[in-house]
XYZ file of C-alpha atoms in Angstrom:
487
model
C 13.766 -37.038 104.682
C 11.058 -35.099 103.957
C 10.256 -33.264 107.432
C 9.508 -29.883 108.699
C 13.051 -28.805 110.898
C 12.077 -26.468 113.508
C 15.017 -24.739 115.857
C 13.945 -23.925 119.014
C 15.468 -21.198 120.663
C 14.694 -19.366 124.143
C 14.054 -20.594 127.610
C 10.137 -19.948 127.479
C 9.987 -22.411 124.277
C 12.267 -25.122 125.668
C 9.869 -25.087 128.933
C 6.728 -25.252 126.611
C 8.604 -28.103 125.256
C 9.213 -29.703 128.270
C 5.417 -30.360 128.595
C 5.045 -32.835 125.916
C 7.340 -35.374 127.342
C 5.698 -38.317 125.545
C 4.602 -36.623 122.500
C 8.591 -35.473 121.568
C 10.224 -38.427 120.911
C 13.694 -39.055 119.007
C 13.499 -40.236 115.617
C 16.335 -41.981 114.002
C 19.045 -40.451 115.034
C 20.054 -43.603 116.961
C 19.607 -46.041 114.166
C 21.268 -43.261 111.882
C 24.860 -43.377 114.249
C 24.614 -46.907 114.733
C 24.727 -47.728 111.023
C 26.707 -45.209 109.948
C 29.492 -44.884 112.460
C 29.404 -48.147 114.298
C 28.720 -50.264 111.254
C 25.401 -52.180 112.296
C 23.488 -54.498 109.648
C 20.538 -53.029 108.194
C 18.630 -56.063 109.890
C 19.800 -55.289 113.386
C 18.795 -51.518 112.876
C 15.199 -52.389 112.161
C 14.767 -53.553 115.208
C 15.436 -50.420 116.723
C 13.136 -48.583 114.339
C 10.015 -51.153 114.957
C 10.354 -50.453 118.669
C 7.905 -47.740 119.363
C 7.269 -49.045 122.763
C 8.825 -46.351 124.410
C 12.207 -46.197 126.994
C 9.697 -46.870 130.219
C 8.869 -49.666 132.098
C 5.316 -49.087 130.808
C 4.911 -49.666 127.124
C 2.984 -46.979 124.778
C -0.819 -47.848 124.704
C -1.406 -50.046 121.441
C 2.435 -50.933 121.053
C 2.987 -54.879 120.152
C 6.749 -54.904 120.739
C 8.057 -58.257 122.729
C 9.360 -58.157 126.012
C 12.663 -58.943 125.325
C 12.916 -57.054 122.036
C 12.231 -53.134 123.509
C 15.445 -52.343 122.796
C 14.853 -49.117 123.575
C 13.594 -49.731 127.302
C 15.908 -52.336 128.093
C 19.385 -50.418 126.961
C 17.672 -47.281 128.973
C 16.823 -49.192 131.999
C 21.019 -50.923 132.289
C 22.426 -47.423 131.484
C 20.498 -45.594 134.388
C 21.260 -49.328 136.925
C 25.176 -48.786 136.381
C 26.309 -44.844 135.264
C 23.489 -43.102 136.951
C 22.407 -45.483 140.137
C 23.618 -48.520 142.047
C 26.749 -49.669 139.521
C 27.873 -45.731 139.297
C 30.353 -45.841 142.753
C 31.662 -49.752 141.111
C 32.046 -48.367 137.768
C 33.708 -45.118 138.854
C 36.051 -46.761 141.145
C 37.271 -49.184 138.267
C 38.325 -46.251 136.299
C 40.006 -44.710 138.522
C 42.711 -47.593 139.887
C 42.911 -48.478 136.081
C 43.375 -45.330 135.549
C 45.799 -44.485 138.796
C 48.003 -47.900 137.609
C 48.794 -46.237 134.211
C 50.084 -43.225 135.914
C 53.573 -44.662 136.335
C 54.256 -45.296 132.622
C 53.772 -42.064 131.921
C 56.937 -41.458 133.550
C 56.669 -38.106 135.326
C 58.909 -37.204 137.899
C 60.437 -34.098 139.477
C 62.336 -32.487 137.293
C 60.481 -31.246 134.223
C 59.627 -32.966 131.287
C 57.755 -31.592 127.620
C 55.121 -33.142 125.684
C 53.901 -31.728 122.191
C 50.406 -31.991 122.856
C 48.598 -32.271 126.277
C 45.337 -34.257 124.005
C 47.785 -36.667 122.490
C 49.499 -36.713 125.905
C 46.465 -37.405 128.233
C 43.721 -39.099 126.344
C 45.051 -42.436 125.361
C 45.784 -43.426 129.207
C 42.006 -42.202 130.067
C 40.652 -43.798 126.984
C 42.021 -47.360 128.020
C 41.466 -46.876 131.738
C 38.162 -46.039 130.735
C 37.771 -49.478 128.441
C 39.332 -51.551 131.009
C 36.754 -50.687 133.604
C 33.695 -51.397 131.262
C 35.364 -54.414 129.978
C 37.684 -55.696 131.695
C 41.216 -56.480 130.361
C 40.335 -58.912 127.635
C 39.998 -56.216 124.885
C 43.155 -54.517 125.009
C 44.831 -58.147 124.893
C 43.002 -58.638 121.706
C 44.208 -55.199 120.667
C 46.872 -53.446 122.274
C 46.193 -49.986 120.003
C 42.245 -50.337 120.482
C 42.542 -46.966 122.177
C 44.827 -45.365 120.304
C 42.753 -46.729 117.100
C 39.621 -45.483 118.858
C 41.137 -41.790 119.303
C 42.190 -41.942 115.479
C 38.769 -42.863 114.504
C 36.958 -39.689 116.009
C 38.440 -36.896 113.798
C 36.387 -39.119 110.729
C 33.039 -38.296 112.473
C 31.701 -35.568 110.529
C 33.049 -36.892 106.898
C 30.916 -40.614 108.315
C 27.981 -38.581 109.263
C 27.478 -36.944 105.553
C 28.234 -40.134 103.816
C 32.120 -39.347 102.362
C 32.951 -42.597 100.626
C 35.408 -44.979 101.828
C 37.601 -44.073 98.166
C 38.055 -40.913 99.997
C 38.513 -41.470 103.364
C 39.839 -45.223 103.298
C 41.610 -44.987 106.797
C 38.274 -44.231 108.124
C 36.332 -47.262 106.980
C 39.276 -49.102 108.021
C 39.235 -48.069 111.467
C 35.674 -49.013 111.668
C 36.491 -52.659 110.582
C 38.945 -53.540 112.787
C 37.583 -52.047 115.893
C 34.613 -53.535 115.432
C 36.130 -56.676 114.569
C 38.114 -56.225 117.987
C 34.701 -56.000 119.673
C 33.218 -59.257 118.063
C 36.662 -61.185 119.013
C 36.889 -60.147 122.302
C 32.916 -60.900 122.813
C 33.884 -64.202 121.114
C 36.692 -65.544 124.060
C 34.064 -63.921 126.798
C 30.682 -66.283 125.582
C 33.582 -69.339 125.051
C 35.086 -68.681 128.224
C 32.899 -66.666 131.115
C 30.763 -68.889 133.632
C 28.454 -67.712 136.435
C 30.934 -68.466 139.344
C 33.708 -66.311 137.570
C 31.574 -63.454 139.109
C 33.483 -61.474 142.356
C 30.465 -61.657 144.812
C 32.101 -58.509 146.279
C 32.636 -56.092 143.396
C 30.351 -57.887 140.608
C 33.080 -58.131 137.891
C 34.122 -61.396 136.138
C 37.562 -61.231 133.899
C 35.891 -62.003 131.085
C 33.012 -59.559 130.464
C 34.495 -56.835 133.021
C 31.868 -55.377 134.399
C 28.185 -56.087 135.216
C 26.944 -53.404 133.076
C 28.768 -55.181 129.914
C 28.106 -58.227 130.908
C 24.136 -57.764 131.410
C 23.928 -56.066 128.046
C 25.202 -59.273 126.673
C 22.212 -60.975 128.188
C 19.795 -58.118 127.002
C 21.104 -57.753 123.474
C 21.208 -61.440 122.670
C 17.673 -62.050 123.465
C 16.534 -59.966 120.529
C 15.213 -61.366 117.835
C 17.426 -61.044 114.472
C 20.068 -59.717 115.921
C 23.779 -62.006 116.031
C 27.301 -61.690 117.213
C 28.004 -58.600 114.548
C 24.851 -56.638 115.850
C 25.765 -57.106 119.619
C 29.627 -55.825 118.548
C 28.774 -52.947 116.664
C 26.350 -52.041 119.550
C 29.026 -52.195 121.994
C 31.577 -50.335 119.874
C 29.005 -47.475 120.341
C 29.732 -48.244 124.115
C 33.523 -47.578 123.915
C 33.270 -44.804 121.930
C 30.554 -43.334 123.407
C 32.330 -43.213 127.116
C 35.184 -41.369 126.029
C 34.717 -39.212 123.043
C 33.271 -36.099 124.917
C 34.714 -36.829 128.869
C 37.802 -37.452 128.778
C 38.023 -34.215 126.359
C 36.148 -32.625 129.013
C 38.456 -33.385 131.640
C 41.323 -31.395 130.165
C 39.952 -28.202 129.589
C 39.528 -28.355 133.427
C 42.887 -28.630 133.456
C 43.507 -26.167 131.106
C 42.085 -23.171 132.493
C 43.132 -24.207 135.971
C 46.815 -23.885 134.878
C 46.341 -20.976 132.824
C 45.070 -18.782 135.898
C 47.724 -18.931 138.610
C 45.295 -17.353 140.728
C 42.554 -20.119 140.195
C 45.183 -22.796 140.528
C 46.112 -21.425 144.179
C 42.192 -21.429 145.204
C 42.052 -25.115 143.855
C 44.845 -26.237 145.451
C 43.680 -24.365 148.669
C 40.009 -26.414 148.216
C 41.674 -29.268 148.092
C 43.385 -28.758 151.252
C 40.931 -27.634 153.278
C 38.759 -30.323 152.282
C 41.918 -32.592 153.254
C 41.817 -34.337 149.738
C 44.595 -37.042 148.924
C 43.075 -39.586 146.559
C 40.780 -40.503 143.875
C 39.358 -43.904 144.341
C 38.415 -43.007 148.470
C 34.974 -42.915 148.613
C 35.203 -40.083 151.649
C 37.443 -38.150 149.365
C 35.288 -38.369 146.191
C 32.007 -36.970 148.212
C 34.349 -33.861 149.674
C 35.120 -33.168 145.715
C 31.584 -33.416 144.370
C 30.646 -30.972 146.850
C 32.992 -28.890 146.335
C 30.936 -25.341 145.375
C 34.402 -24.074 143.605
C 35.320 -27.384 141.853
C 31.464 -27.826 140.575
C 31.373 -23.865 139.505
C 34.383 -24.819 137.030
C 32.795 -27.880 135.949
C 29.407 -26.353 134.923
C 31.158 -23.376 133.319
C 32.783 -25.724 130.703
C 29.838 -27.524 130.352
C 28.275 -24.392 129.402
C 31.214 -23.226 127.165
C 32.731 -25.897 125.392
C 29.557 -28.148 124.925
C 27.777 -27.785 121.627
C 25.152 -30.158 120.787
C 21.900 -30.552 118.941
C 19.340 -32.377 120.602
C 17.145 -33.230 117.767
C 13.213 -34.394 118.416
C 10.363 -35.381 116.650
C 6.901 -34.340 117.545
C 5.579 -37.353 116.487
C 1.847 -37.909 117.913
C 0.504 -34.148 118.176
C 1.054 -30.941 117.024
C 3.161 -29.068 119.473
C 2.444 -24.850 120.250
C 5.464 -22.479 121.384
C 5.197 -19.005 122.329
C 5.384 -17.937 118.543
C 5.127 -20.837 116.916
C 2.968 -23.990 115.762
C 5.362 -27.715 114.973
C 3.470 -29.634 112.950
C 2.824 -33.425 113.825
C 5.654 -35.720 112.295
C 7.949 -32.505 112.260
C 11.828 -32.672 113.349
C 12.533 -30.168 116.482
C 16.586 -29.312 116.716
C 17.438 -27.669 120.035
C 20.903 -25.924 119.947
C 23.229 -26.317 123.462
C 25.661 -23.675 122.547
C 22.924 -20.657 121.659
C 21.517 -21.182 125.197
C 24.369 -21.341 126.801
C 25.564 -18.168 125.791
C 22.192 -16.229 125.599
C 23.082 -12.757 127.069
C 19.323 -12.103 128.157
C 19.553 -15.283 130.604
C 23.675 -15.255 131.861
C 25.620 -13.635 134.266
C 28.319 -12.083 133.246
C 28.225 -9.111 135.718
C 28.339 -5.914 133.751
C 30.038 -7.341 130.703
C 33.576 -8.151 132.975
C 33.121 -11.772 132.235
C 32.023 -12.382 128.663
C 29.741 -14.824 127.659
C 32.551 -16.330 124.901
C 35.316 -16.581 128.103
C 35.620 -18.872 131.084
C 34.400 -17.533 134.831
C 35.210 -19.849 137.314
C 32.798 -17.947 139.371
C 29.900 -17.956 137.673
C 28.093 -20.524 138.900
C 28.686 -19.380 142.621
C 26.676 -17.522 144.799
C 28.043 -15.951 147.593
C 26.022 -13.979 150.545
C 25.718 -10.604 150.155
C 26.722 -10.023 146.683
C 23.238 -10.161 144.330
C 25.533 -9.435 141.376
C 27.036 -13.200 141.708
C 25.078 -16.657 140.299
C 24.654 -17.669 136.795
C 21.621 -15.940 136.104
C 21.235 -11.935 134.879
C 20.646 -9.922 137.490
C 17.545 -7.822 137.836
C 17.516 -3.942 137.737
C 20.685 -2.046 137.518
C 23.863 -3.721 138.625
C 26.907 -1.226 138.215
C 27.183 0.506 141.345
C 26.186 -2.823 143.419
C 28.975 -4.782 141.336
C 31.521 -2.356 142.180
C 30.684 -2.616 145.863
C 30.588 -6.229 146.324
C 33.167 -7.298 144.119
C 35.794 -7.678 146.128
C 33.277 -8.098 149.330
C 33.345 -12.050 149.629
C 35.705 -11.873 151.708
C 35.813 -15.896 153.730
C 32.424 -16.314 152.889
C 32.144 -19.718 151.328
C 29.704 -19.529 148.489
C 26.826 -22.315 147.091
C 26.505 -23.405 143.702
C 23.123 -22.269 141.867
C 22.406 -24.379 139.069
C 18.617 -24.043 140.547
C 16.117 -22.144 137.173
C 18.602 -23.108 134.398
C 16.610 -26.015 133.417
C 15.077 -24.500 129.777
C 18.970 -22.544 129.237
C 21.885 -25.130 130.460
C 21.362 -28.305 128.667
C 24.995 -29.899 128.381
C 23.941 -33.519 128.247
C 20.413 -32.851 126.497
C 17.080 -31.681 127.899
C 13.728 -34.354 128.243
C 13.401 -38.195 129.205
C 16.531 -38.834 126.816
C 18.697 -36.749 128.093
C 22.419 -38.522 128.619
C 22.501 -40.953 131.611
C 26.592 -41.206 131.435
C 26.142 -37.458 133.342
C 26.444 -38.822 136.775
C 29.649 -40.406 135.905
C 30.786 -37.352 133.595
C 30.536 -35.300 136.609
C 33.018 -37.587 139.179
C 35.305 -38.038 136.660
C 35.892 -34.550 135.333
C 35.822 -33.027 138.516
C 38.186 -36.170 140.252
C 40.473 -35.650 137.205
C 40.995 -31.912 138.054
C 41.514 -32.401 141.519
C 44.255 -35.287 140.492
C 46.044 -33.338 138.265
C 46.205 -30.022 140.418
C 47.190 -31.730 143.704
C 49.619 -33.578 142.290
C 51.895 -31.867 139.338
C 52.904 -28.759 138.235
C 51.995 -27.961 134.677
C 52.719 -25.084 132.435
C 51.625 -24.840 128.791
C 54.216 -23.360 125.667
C 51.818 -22.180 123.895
C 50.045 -18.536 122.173
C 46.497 -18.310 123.747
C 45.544 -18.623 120.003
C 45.961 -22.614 120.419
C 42.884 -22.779 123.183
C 40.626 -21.451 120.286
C 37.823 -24.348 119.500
C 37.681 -26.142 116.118
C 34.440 -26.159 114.188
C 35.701 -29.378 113.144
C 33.867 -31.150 116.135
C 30.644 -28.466 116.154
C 27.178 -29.989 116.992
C 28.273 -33.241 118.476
C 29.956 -32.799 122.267
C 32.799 -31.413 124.233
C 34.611 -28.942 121.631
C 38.456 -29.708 121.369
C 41.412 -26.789 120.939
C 42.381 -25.843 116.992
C 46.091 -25.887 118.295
C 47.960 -28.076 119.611
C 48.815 -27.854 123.238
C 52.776 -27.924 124.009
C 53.613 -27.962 127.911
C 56.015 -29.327 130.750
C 55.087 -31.275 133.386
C 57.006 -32.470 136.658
C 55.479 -34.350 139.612
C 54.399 -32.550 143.122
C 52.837 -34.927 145.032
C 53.861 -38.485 145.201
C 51.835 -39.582 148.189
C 47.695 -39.906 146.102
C 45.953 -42.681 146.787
C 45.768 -45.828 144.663
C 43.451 -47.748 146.193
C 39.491 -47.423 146.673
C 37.723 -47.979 149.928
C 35.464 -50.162 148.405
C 36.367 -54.109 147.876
């Protein structure tokens, strides 16, 4: 406590920003979560804050961290090596035949059947295909609910994050125990159990740890000094949680404004087969979707307008000059997601047709010939021009433009932290789509009034509906895919 808060606002500040790379550096908001939401000891978070070493290979000048205890670097280095490079294509694939296998108990066939919610419908199956392919099935034998208890725990987030006692939100502290106590057990039977030549030499997963990336944080956390079992578990329960809170959520309002525009639903569906798509977990098949210039468009436009989140900063070594402003050294530096995102002096919306508060599949398409089309504002007048090319793309097949959006689309955070699960955000959200539109029919029984966002989940991630989402669902196509291409 005790700081200066700046908010920075406006694409010419967040570049300026971008220049001090190693000067803006994140204070405790790590250590903060970690304690607070994930229950870590008070021990185990001091390690975290004495690490000032920095998250690259190359320590700070003057730092006198261990090897083994930068945290910070270490954690940094095994996300980027599994959900951003090498492990990403074994990691993704796990998810999806986990998640392809739990398809069948969700028992939709032909004729149509109704659901009260399409969250409470959708998200448990994701959320434990999602744990099984980080950790293999161990967990969920431990726990059978650990999803479902996971899911229940996330609506507690902002009452954690201000400090509500437990006398007033009891269930909360409760679901914090015994999912991290699941964690602990379940790391428990892996350390008694796992040996080297459990490892597959093809795919790199063992049946005790699950996957590499789990099981080389094991190796990573338990080298540091003062930290034990508890530490490692309530680490890894930031794992779990963090890997599905804001994705999976993600995923469905794909879905949702797919099915809501019969119109967009027949140019998916047309995508998809021209770009002869029949699977998930087929490596051929999941390049054709991520270059998909209509199936990205859709994906960056709910980035852009259902993501709000605060990346928070700390100018910690120098004093930092914006365009109108001086931050103190030692002052806190919020930047807000959602106010760039919709800042109507930097976006699209081509003469005020597609609001800035309202989904446009298009926006983040260019197509030849049309200047009035891309995410950015045109320049110079654009009424007569928009008239005349907006119904001139004819066959044309258009390019996504995410190219000058650095300082104004920041979804996953802007700077050297920003979120290294992106690369795997991105397959999943856009496989997930494709899934869902090739293969059912879906129509929702609901007022448009239930798509409006909560403030409940403000600030942190992927905003969910204030309604719930009634609907009926029958299969299409039986014939997807189950199995990957790789071993």
């Amino acid at each position: 406590m005790g700081h200066q808060v700046f908010i920075v606002k406006g694409p010419e500040n967040v570049a300026m920003l971008r220049k001090h790379p190693r000067t803006i550096t994140t204070p405790g908001v790590t250590t903060f979560v970690l304690r607070t939401l994930f229950g870590m000891s008070r021990t185990a978070v001091d390690m975290y804050t004495s690490d000032e070493s920095g998250i690259h290979v190359k320590a700070r000048p003057h730092t006198s961290v261990k090897t083994h205890n930068r945290i910070d670097h270490l954690t940094h280095a095994n996300f980027h090596k599994h959900l951003l490079g090498e492990g990403l294509g074994r990691i993704y694939q796990d998810f999806a035949d986990s998640l392809l296998r739990r398809l069948p108990s969700l028992d939709i066939g032909t004729q149509w059947t109704y659901h009260g919610d399409l969250l409470d419908y959708w998200l448990p199956p994701m959320t434990s295909a999602m744990n099984e392919a980080l950790a293999g099935p161990i967990l969920e034998c431990v726990n059978p609910t650990f999803a479902d208890d996971l899911l229940e725990y996330y609506p507690y987030l902002h009452s954690l994050l201000k400090g509500v006692p437990r006398w007033i939100i009891p269930k909360a502290y409760k679901l914090q125990k015994s999912l991290l106590r699941d964690v602990a057990t379940w790391h428990a039977i892996a350390r008694a159990r796992f040996q080297e030549s459990d490892i597959d030499k093809t795919t790199g997963r063992d049946p005790w740890w699950g996957s590499a990336f789990m099981r080389e944080r094991q190796k990573i956390l338990g080298r540091v000094d003062g930290w034990d079992a508890h530490s490692i578990a309530a680490s890894d329960f930031g794992i779990f949680w963090g890997s599905s809170v804001n994705i999976h959520p993600m995923a469905l309002w794909t879905i949702i404004e797919v099915f809501k525009d019969k119109r967009l639903l027949c140019r998916v569906r047309e995508e998809l087969t021209n770009i002869r798509f029949r699977g998930i977990a087929d490596e051929e098949d999941i390049a054709k979707l991520m270059t998909s210039p209509l199936l990205q468009s859709i994906y960056n436009e709910l980035l852009r307008l259902r993501v709000e989140v605060q990346t928070i900063f700390s100018s910690g070594d120098e004093e930092i000059h914006l365009s109108n402003c001086r931050i103190p050294k030692g002052s806190l530096v919020v930047v807000p997601a959602g106010d760039a995102h919709k800042d109507p002096s930097v976006w699209n919306t081509r003469s005020g047709q597609y609001p800035l508060n309202h989904f446009w599949a298009d926006r983040f398409l260019v197509y030849q010939g049309d200047p009035q089309s891309g995410p950015q504002k045109a320049l110079g007048s654009d009424s007569d021009t928009a008239r005349s090319c907006r119904h001139s793309h004819g066959e044309a097949k258009p390019k996504l433009a995410l190219s000058g959006l650095a300082d104004t689309f920041m979804p996953f955070g802007i700077g050297e932290r920003t979120c290294p699960g992106r690369g795997f955000a991105r397959r999943e959200i856009i496989m997930f789509c494709a899934l869902v539109t090739y293969r059912y029919d879906m129509e929702f029984l609901c007022d448009d009034q239930n798509f409006d966002t909560t403030q409940a989940y403000y600030g942190i991630g992927t905003q969910r509906p204030k309604g719930k989402i009634p609907f009926r669902i029958r299969l299409t196509q039986p014939d997807i895919k189950i199995h990957s291409t790789l071993p």
